[in-house]
Amino acid sequence: MSLVVAGVLAAALSPITVLGTDLPTIAVVAYGTAVGVFIDVDHLLIARAKTGNWDAVRFCLSNPVAAVADQSRIFDHGDVGVLSRLLSHLLIIGVVVPGLALASLDLAIVTGVVLYVHIVCDVVWDRWRLEDHAAESASINELVRELR
């Protein structure tokens, strides 16, 4: 999704200038795609904070294809948490986008829109998976752990 959003924005806002230098459209598309993908690195930090270990990072380093193609293999239920992930994404956007606006308003717009769409997609996915989370949880406490 980030690729599509970044492509549309790169075309609509072209040329995008950073500190007086025009960026090639392909660079803006690559940047937007990377931003949409790499924001999810926060999942690894959240899992580290919640579990106290770096198992998820070790798994990703030893299974890089799974990190992209099958993220369900990376974390155990509750290692990241729906609300923790969404909050982390919002905090990142709240810091990164205004900071980027100092260097390039257009690049800040690309970043903000790509990450906004990413979060909307996350919320849609989480809403769609909510009943599955409830069904897979053995107790209310386990469901709360999954959501928190």
Short mmCIF file of C-alpha atoms in Angstrom, two decimals:
data_model
loop_
_atom_site.label_atom_id
_atom_site.label_comp_id
_atom_site.label_asym_id
_atom_site.label_seq_id
_atom_site.Cartn_x
_atom_site.Cartn_y
_atom_site.Cartn_z
CA MET A 1 0.00 0.00 0.00
CA SER A 2 2.87 2.38 0.81
CA LEU A 3 4.23 1.98 -2.71
CA VAL A 4 0.92 3.07 -4.25
CA VAL A 5 0.42 5.98 -1.87
CA ALA A 6 4.00 7.17 -2.31
CA GLY A 7 3.68 6.92 -6.10
CA VAL A 8 0.50 8.96 -6.20
CA LEU A 9 1.96 11.60 -3.88
CA ALA A 10 5.26 11.77 -5.78
CA ALA A 11 3.37 12.41 -9.00
CA ALA A 12 0.96 14.91 -7.45
CA LEU A 13 3.58 16.92 -5.54
CA SER A 14 6.42 16.71 -8.05
CA PRO A 15 8.98 18.15 -7.82
CA ILE A 16 9.69 17.45 -4.15
CA THR A 17 12.54 19.52 -2.83
CA VAL A 18 14.64 18.83 0.26
CA LEU A 19 16.93 21.64 1.42
CA GLY A 20 16.87 23.14 -2.08
CA THR A 21 17.52 19.91 -3.99
CA ASP A 22 14.83 18.34 -6.21
CA LEU A 23 14.41 14.63 -5.55
CA PRO A 24 13.82 12.24 -8.43
CA THR A 25 10.32 10.77 -8.41
CA ILE A 26 11.71 7.25 -8.02
CA ALA A 27 13.61 8.35 -4.91
CA VAL A 28 10.41 9.76 -3.38
CA VAL A 29 8.53 6.53 -4.16
CA ALA A 30 11.36 4.43 -2.69
CA TYR A 31 11.46 6.67 0.37
CA GLY A 32 7.69 6.51 0.93
CA THR A 33 7.68 2.74 0.53
CA ALA A 34 10.56 2.39 2.99
CA VAL A 35 8.85 4.66 5.52
CA GLY A 36 5.67 2.56 5.31
CA VAL A 37 7.62 -0.64 5.88
CA PHE A 38 10.22 0.45 8.42
CA ILE A 39 7.75 2.07 10.80
CA ASP A 40 6.98 -1.50 11.81
CA VAL A 41 10.45 -1.86 13.35
CA ASP A 42 8.79 -0.44 16.45
CA HIS A 43 7.08 -3.82 16.86
CA LEU A 44 10.48 -5.31 17.70
CA LEU A 45 11.12 -2.67 20.34
CA ILE A 46 7.67 -3.12 21.86
CA ALA A 47 8.17 -6.90 21.98
CA ARG A 48 11.55 -6.37 23.66
CA ALA A 49 9.97 -4.11 26.27
CA LYS A 50 7.11 -6.55 26.92
CA THR A 51 9.05 -9.83 26.91
CA GLY A 52 12.44 -8.72 28.19
CA ASN A 53 14.29 -10.50 25.39
CA TRP A 54 15.39 -9.96 21.81
CA ASP A 55 13.94 -13.21 20.42
CA ALA A 56 11.89 -11.41 17.75
CA VAL A 57 14.96 -9.57 16.46
CA ARG A 58 16.99 -12.78 16.42
CA PHE A 59 14.20 -14.53 14.52
CA CYS A 60 14.01 -11.74 11.92
CA LEU A 61 17.77 -11.75 11.41
CA SER A 62 17.83 -15.51 10.91
CA ASN A 63 14.58 -15.57 8.84
CA PRO A 64 14.47 -12.31 6.84
CA VAL A 65 11.84 -13.64 4.43
CA ALA A 66 9.44 -14.26 7.32
CA ALA A 67 9.93 -10.69 8.49
CA VAL A 68 8.33 -9.53 5.23
CA ALA A 69 6.16 -12.41 4.09
CA ASP A 70 4.81 -14.00 7.30
CA GLN A 71 4.98 -11.69 10.28
CA SER A 72 2.70 -13.96 12.30
CA ARG A 73 5.75 -16.21 12.86
CA ILE A 74 7.74 -13.46 14.57
CA PHE A 75 5.75 -12.72 17.70
CA ASP A 76 3.80 -14.73 20.24
CA HIS A 77 0.32 -13.52 21.16
CA GLY A 78 0.58 -10.41 23.30
CA ASP A 79 4.24 -9.72 22.54
CA VAL A 80 3.35 -6.48 20.74
CA GLY A 81 -0.29 -5.67 21.46
CA VAL A 82 -2.71 -3.81 19.25
CA LEU A 83 -2.91 -0.62 21.29
CA SER A 84 0.84 -0.47 22.01
CA ARG A 85 1.58 -0.76 18.30
CA LEU A 86 -0.92 1.92 17.29
CA LEU A 87 0.26 4.28 20.05
CA SER A 88 3.88 3.79 19.03
CA HIS A 89 3.04 4.55 15.39
CA LEU A 90 1.20 7.72 16.39
CA LEU A 91 4.09 8.88 18.57
CA ILE A 92 6.55 8.31 15.72
CA ILE A 93 4.39 10.28 13.29
CA GLY A 94 3.97 13.11 15.79
CA VAL A 95 7.73 13.53 16.07
CA VAL A 96 8.95 12.67 12.55
CA VAL A 97 6.49 14.62 10.41
CA PRO A 98 6.90 18.02 12.11
CA GLY A 99 10.68 17.50 12.16
CA LEU A 100 10.73 16.75 8.44
CA ALA A 101 8.59 19.80 7.73
CA LEU A 102 11.57 21.93 8.75
CA ALA A 103 13.59 20.47 5.85
CA SER A 104 10.81 19.89 3.31
CA LEU A 105 7.10 20.46 3.66
CA ASP A 106 6.40 18.21 0.66
CA LEU A 107 8.47 15.35 2.09
CA ALA A 108 6.68 15.79 5.42
CA ILE A 109 3.36 15.51 3.57
CA VAL A 110 4.51 12.31 1.82
CA THR A 111 5.66 10.86 5.14
CA GLY A 112 2.53 11.88 6.99
CA VAL A 113 0.11 10.58 4.36
CA VAL A 114 1.99 7.27 3.89
CA LEU A 115 2.03 6.69 7.66
CA TYR A 116 -1.59 7.80 8.04
CA VAL A 117 -2.67 5.23 5.45
CA HIS A 118 -0.48 2.64 7.20
CA ILE A 119 -2.26 3.29 10.51
CA VAL A 120 -5.70 3.23 8.89
CA CYS A 121 -4.83 -0.13 7.33
CA ASP A 122 -3.61 -1.37 10.73
CA VAL A 123 -6.88 -0.31 12.38
CA VAL A 124 -8.95 -1.96 9.65
CA TRP A 125 -6.89 -5.15 10.04
CA ASP A 126 -7.18 -5.06 13.84
CA ARG A 127 -10.93 -4.49 13.65
CA TRP A 128 -11.27 -7.40 11.23
CA ARG A 129 -9.15 -9.63 13.52
CA LEU A 130 -10.85 -8.63 16.78
CA GLU A 131 -13.24 -11.59 16.89
CA ASP A 132 -10.37 -13.94 16.06
CA HIS A 133 -8.34 -12.48 18.93
CA ALA A 134 -11.28 -13.08 21.26
CA ALA A 135 -11.80 -16.64 20.01
CA GLU A 136 -8.09 -17.50 20.31
CA SER A 137 -7.82 -16.15 23.86
CA ALA A 138 -8.34 -18.61 26.67
CA SER A 139 -9.37 -15.88 29.11
CA ILE A 140 -10.23 -12.21 29.38
CA ASN A 141 -6.74 -11.58 30.77
CA GLU A 142 -5.17 -13.18 27.70
CA LEU A 143 -7.37 -11.08 25.40
CA VAL A 144 -6.43 -7.92 27.29
CA ARG A 145 -2.73 -8.88 26.95
CA GLU A 146 -3.24 -9.30 23.19
CA LEU A 147 -4.92 -5.93 22.86
CA ARG A 148 -2.67 -4.04 25.27
#
